[in-house]
Tab-separated table of C-alpha atoms in Angstrom:
chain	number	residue	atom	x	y	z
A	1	UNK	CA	-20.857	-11.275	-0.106
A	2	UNK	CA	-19.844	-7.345	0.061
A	3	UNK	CA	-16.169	-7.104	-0.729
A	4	UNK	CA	-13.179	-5.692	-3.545
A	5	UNK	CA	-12.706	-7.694	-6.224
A	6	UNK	CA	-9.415	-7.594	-8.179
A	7	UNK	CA	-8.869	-9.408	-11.599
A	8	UNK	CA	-6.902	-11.035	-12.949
A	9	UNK	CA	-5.256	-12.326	-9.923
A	10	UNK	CA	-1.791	-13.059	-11.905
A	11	UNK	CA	-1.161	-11.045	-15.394
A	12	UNK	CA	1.506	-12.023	-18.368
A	13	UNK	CA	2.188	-9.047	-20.843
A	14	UNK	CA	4.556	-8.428	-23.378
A	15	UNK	CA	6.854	-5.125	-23.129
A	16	UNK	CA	5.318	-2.316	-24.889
A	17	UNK	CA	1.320	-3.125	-24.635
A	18	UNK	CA	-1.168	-1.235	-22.168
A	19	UNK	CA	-3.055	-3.484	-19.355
A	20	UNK	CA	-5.504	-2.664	-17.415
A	21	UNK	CA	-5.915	-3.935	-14.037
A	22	UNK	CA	-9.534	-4.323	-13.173
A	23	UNK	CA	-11.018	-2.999	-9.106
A	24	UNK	CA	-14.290	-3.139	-8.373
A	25	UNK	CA	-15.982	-2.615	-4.603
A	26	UNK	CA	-19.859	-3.421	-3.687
A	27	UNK	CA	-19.610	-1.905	-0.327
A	28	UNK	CA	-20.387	1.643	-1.067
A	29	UNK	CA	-17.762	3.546	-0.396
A	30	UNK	CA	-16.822	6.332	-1.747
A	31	UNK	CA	-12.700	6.631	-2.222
A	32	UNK	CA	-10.799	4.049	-4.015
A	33	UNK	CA	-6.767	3.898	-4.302
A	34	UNK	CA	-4.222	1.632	-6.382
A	35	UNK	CA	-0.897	1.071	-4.817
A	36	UNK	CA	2.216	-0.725	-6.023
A	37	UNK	CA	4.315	-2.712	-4.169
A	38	UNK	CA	7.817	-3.990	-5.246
A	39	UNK	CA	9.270	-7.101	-3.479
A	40	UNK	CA	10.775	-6.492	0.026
A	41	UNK	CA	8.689	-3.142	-0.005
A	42	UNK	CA	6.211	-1.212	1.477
A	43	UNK	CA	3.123	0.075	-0.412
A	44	UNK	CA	3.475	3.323	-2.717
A	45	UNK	CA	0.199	5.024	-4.022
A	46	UNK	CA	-0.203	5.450	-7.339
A	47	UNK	CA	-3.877	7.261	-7.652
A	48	UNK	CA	-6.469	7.614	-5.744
A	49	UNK	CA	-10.697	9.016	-6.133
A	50	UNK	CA	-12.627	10.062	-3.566
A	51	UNK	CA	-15.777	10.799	-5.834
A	52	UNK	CA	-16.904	9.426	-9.219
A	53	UNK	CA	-15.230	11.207	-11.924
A	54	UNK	CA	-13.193	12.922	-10.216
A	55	UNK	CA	-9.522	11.486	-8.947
A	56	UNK	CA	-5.755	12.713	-7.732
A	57	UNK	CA	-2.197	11.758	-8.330
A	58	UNK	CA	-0.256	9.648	-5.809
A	59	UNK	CA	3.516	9.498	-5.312
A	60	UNK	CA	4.122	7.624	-8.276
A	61	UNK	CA	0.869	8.247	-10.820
A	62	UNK	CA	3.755	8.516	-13.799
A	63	UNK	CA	2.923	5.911	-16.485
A	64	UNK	CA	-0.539	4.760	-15.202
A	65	UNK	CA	-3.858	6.051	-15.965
A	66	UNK	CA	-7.322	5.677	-14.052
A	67	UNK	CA	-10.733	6.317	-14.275
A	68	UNK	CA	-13.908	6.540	-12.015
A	69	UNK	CA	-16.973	6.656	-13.930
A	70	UNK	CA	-19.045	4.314	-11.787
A	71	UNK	CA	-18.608	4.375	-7.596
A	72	UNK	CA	-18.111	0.569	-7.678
A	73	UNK	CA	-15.609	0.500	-10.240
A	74	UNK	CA	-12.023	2.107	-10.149
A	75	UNK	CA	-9.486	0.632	-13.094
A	76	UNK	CA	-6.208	1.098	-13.154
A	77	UNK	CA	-4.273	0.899	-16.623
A	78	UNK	CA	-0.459	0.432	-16.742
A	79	UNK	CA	0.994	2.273	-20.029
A	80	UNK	CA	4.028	1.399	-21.758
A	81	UNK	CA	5.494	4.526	-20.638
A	82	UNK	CA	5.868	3.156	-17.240
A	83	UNK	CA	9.064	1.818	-16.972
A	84	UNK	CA	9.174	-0.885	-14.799
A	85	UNK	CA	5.903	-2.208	-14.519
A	86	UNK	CA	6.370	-5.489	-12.967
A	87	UNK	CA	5.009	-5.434	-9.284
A	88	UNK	CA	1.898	-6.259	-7.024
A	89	UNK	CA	-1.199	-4.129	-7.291
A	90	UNK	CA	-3.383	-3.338	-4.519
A	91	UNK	CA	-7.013	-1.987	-4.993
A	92	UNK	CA	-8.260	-0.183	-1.605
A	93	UNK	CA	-11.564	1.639	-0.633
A	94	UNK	CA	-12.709	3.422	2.217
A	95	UNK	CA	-16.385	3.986	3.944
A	96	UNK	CA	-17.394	7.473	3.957
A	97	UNK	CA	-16.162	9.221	6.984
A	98	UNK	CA	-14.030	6.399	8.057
A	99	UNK	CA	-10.319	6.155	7.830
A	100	UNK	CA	-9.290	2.735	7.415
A	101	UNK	CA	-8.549	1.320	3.870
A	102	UNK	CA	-9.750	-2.343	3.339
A	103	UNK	CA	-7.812	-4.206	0.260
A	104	UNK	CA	-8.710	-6.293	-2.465
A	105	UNK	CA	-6.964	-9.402	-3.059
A	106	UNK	CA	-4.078	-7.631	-5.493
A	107	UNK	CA	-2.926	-8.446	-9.058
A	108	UNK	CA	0.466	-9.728	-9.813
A	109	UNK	CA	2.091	-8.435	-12.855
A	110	UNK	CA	4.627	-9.587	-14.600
A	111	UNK	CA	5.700	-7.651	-18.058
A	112	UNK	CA	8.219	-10.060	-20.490
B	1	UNK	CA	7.975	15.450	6.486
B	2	UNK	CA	5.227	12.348	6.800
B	3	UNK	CA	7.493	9.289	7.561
B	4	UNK	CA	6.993	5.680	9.507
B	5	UNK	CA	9.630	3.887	10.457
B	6	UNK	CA	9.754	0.149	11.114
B	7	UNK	CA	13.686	-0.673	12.494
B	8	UNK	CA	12.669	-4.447	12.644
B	9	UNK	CA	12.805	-5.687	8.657
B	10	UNK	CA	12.989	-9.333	10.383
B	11	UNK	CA	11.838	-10.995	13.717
B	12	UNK	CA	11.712	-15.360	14.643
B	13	UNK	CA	9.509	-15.723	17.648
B	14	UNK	CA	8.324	-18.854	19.570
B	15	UNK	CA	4.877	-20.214	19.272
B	16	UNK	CA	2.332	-19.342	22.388
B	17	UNK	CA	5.143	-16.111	22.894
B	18	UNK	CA	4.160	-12.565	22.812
B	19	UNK	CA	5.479	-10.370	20.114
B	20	UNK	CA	6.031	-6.566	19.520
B	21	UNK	CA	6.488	-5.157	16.273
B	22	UNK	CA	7.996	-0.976	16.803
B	23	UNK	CA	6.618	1.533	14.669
B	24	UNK	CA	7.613	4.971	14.842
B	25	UNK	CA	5.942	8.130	12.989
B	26	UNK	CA	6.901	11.488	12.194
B	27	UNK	CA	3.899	14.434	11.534
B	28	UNK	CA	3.376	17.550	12.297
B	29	UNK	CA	0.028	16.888	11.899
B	30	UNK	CA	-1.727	17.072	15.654
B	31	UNK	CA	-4.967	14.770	14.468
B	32	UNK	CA	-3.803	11.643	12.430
B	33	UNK	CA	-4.536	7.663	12.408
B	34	UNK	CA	-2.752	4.677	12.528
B	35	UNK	CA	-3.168	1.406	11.810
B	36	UNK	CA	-1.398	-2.128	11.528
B	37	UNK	CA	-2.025	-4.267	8.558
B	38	UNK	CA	-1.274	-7.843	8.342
B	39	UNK	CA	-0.224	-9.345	4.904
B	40	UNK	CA	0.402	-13.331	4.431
B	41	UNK	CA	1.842	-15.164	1.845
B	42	UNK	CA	-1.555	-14.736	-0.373
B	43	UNK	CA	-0.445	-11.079	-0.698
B	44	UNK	CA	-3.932	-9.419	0.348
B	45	UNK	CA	-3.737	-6.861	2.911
B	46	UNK	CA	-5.632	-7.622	6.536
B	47	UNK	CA	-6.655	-4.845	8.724
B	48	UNK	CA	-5.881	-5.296	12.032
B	49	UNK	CA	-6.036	-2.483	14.169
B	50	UNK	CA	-6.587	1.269	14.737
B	51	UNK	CA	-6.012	3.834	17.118
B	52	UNK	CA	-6.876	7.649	16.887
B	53	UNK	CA	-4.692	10.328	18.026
B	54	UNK	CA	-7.166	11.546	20.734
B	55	UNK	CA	-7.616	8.507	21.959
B	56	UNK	CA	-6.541	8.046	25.361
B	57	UNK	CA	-7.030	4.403	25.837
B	58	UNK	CA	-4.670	1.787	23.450
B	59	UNK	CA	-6.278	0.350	20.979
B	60	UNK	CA	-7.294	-3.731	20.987
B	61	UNK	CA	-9.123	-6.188	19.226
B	62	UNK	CA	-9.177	-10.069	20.622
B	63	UNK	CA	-5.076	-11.308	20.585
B	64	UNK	CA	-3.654	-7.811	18.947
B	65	UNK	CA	-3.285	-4.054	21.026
B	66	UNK	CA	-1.473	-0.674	20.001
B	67	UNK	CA	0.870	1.045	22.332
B	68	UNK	CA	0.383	4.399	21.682
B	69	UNK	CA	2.729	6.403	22.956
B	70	UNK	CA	2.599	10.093	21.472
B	71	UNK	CA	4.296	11.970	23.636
B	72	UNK	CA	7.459	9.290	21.579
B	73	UNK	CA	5.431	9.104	18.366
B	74	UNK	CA	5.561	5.326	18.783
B	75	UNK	CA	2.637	2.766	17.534
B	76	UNK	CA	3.990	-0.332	18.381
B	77	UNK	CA	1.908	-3.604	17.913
B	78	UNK	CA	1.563	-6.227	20.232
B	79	UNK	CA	0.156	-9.822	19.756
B	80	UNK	CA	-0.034	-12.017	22.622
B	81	UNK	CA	0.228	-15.669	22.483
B	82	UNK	CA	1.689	-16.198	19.183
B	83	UNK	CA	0.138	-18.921	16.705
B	84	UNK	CA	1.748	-20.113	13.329
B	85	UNK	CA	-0.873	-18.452	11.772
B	86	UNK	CA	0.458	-15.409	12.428
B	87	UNK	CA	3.896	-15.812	10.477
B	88	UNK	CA	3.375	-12.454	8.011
B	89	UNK	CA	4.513	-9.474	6.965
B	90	UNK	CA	3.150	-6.637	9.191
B	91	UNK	CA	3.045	-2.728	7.913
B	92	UNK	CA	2.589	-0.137	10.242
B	93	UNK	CA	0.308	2.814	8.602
B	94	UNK	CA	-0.485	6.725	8.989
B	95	UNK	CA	-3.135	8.894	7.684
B	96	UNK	CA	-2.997	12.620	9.060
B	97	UNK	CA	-6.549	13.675	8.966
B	98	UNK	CA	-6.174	16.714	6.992
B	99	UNK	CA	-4.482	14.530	4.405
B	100	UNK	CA	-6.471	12.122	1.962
B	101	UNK	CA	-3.710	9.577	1.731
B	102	UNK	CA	-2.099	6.748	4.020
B	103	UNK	CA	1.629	6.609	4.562
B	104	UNK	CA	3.040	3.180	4.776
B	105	UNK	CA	6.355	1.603	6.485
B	106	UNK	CA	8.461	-0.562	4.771
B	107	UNK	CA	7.482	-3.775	7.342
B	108	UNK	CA	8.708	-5.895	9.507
B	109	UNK	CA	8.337	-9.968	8.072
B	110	UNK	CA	7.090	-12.392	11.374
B	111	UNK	CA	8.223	-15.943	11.752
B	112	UNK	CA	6.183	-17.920	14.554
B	113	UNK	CA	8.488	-21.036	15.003
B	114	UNK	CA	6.730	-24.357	16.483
């Protein structure tokens, strides 16, 4: 079945360490995005790649990383720098020429 | 500023009732989309519908349609004939066309009561 995959679906780290949050699509599109969402809230967009190696900052891109090395695969790591990690993650990718955005499942994290 | 407002952070409605969630946008943009997502308890985010903003006709697909009024820049969603099912958190999105991004409102949580 063609679809985003996020894992893992729920994700336990201490304070301090890196995670990365995995995102990968095998419907051949072309841009990928991570957003955050904090209870109660709507979705903010952390980064986003319209091409393979190539990607842009979102509104809050401060403390995470990304890369795009493969079209189908768009991680997102969460450094210790970001302050308050804890949130839902949502993967998103988009046909080429199209304008809708069609979501993985997310990733909960939860930082101790 | 890009901006969409949803006034309605909270709405009970009864089953088999027609609902409509108000969205409201602010662009300068003239060409933009926008769209209504659906998100249940699960968390994952459902399309649901889209409307373009040449298109003359409101969107619809099966129990959901888009009253586009841009003349108000107002996107409200309507679902007719309300099932359980649809209890859900609904976001109302932009995405100006000369922009690569989506803009997201803050959303308005459904309650279908039986």
């Amino acid at each position: 079945d063609g679809g985003i995959t996020q894992s893992p679906k729920y994700l336990f780290r201490k304070e301090g360490q890196n995670v990365t949050l995995s995102c990968e699509q095998n419907l051949n599109h072309d841009a990928m995005y991570w957003y955050r969402q904090d209870p109660g809230q709507g979705l903010r967009l952390i980064y986003y790649s319209q091409i393979v190696n190539d990607f842009q900052k979102g509104d809050i891109a401060e403390g995470y990383s990304v890369s795009r090395e493969k079209k189908e695969s768009f991680p997102l790591t969460v450094t210790s720098a970001q302050k308050n990690p804890t949130a839902f993650y949502l993967c998103a990718s988009t046909p080429t020429g199209a304008d809708t955005q069609y979501f993985g499942p997310g990733t909960r994290l939860t930082v101790l | 500023a890009q901006k969409i407002t949803q006034t309605q952070p909270g709405m009970f409605v009864q089953e088999k009732e027609a609902v409509t969630l108000d969205c409201t946008y602010d662009t300068s943009d003239q060409s933009y989309g926008l769209f209504w997502y659906k998100q249940p308890s699960s968390g994952e985010m459902i399309f649901l519908i889209y409307q373009g903003s040449y298109d003359e006709q409101n969107a619809t697909e099966g129990r959901y349609s888009l009253n586009f009024q841009k003349a108000r820049k107002s996107a409200n969603l309507v679902i007719s004939a309300s099932q359980l099912g649809d209890s859900a958190m609904y976001f109302c999105a932009m995405r100006p066309f000369a922009d690569d991004k989506i803009i997201f409102g803050k959303g308005t949580r459904l309650h279908i009561l039986p």
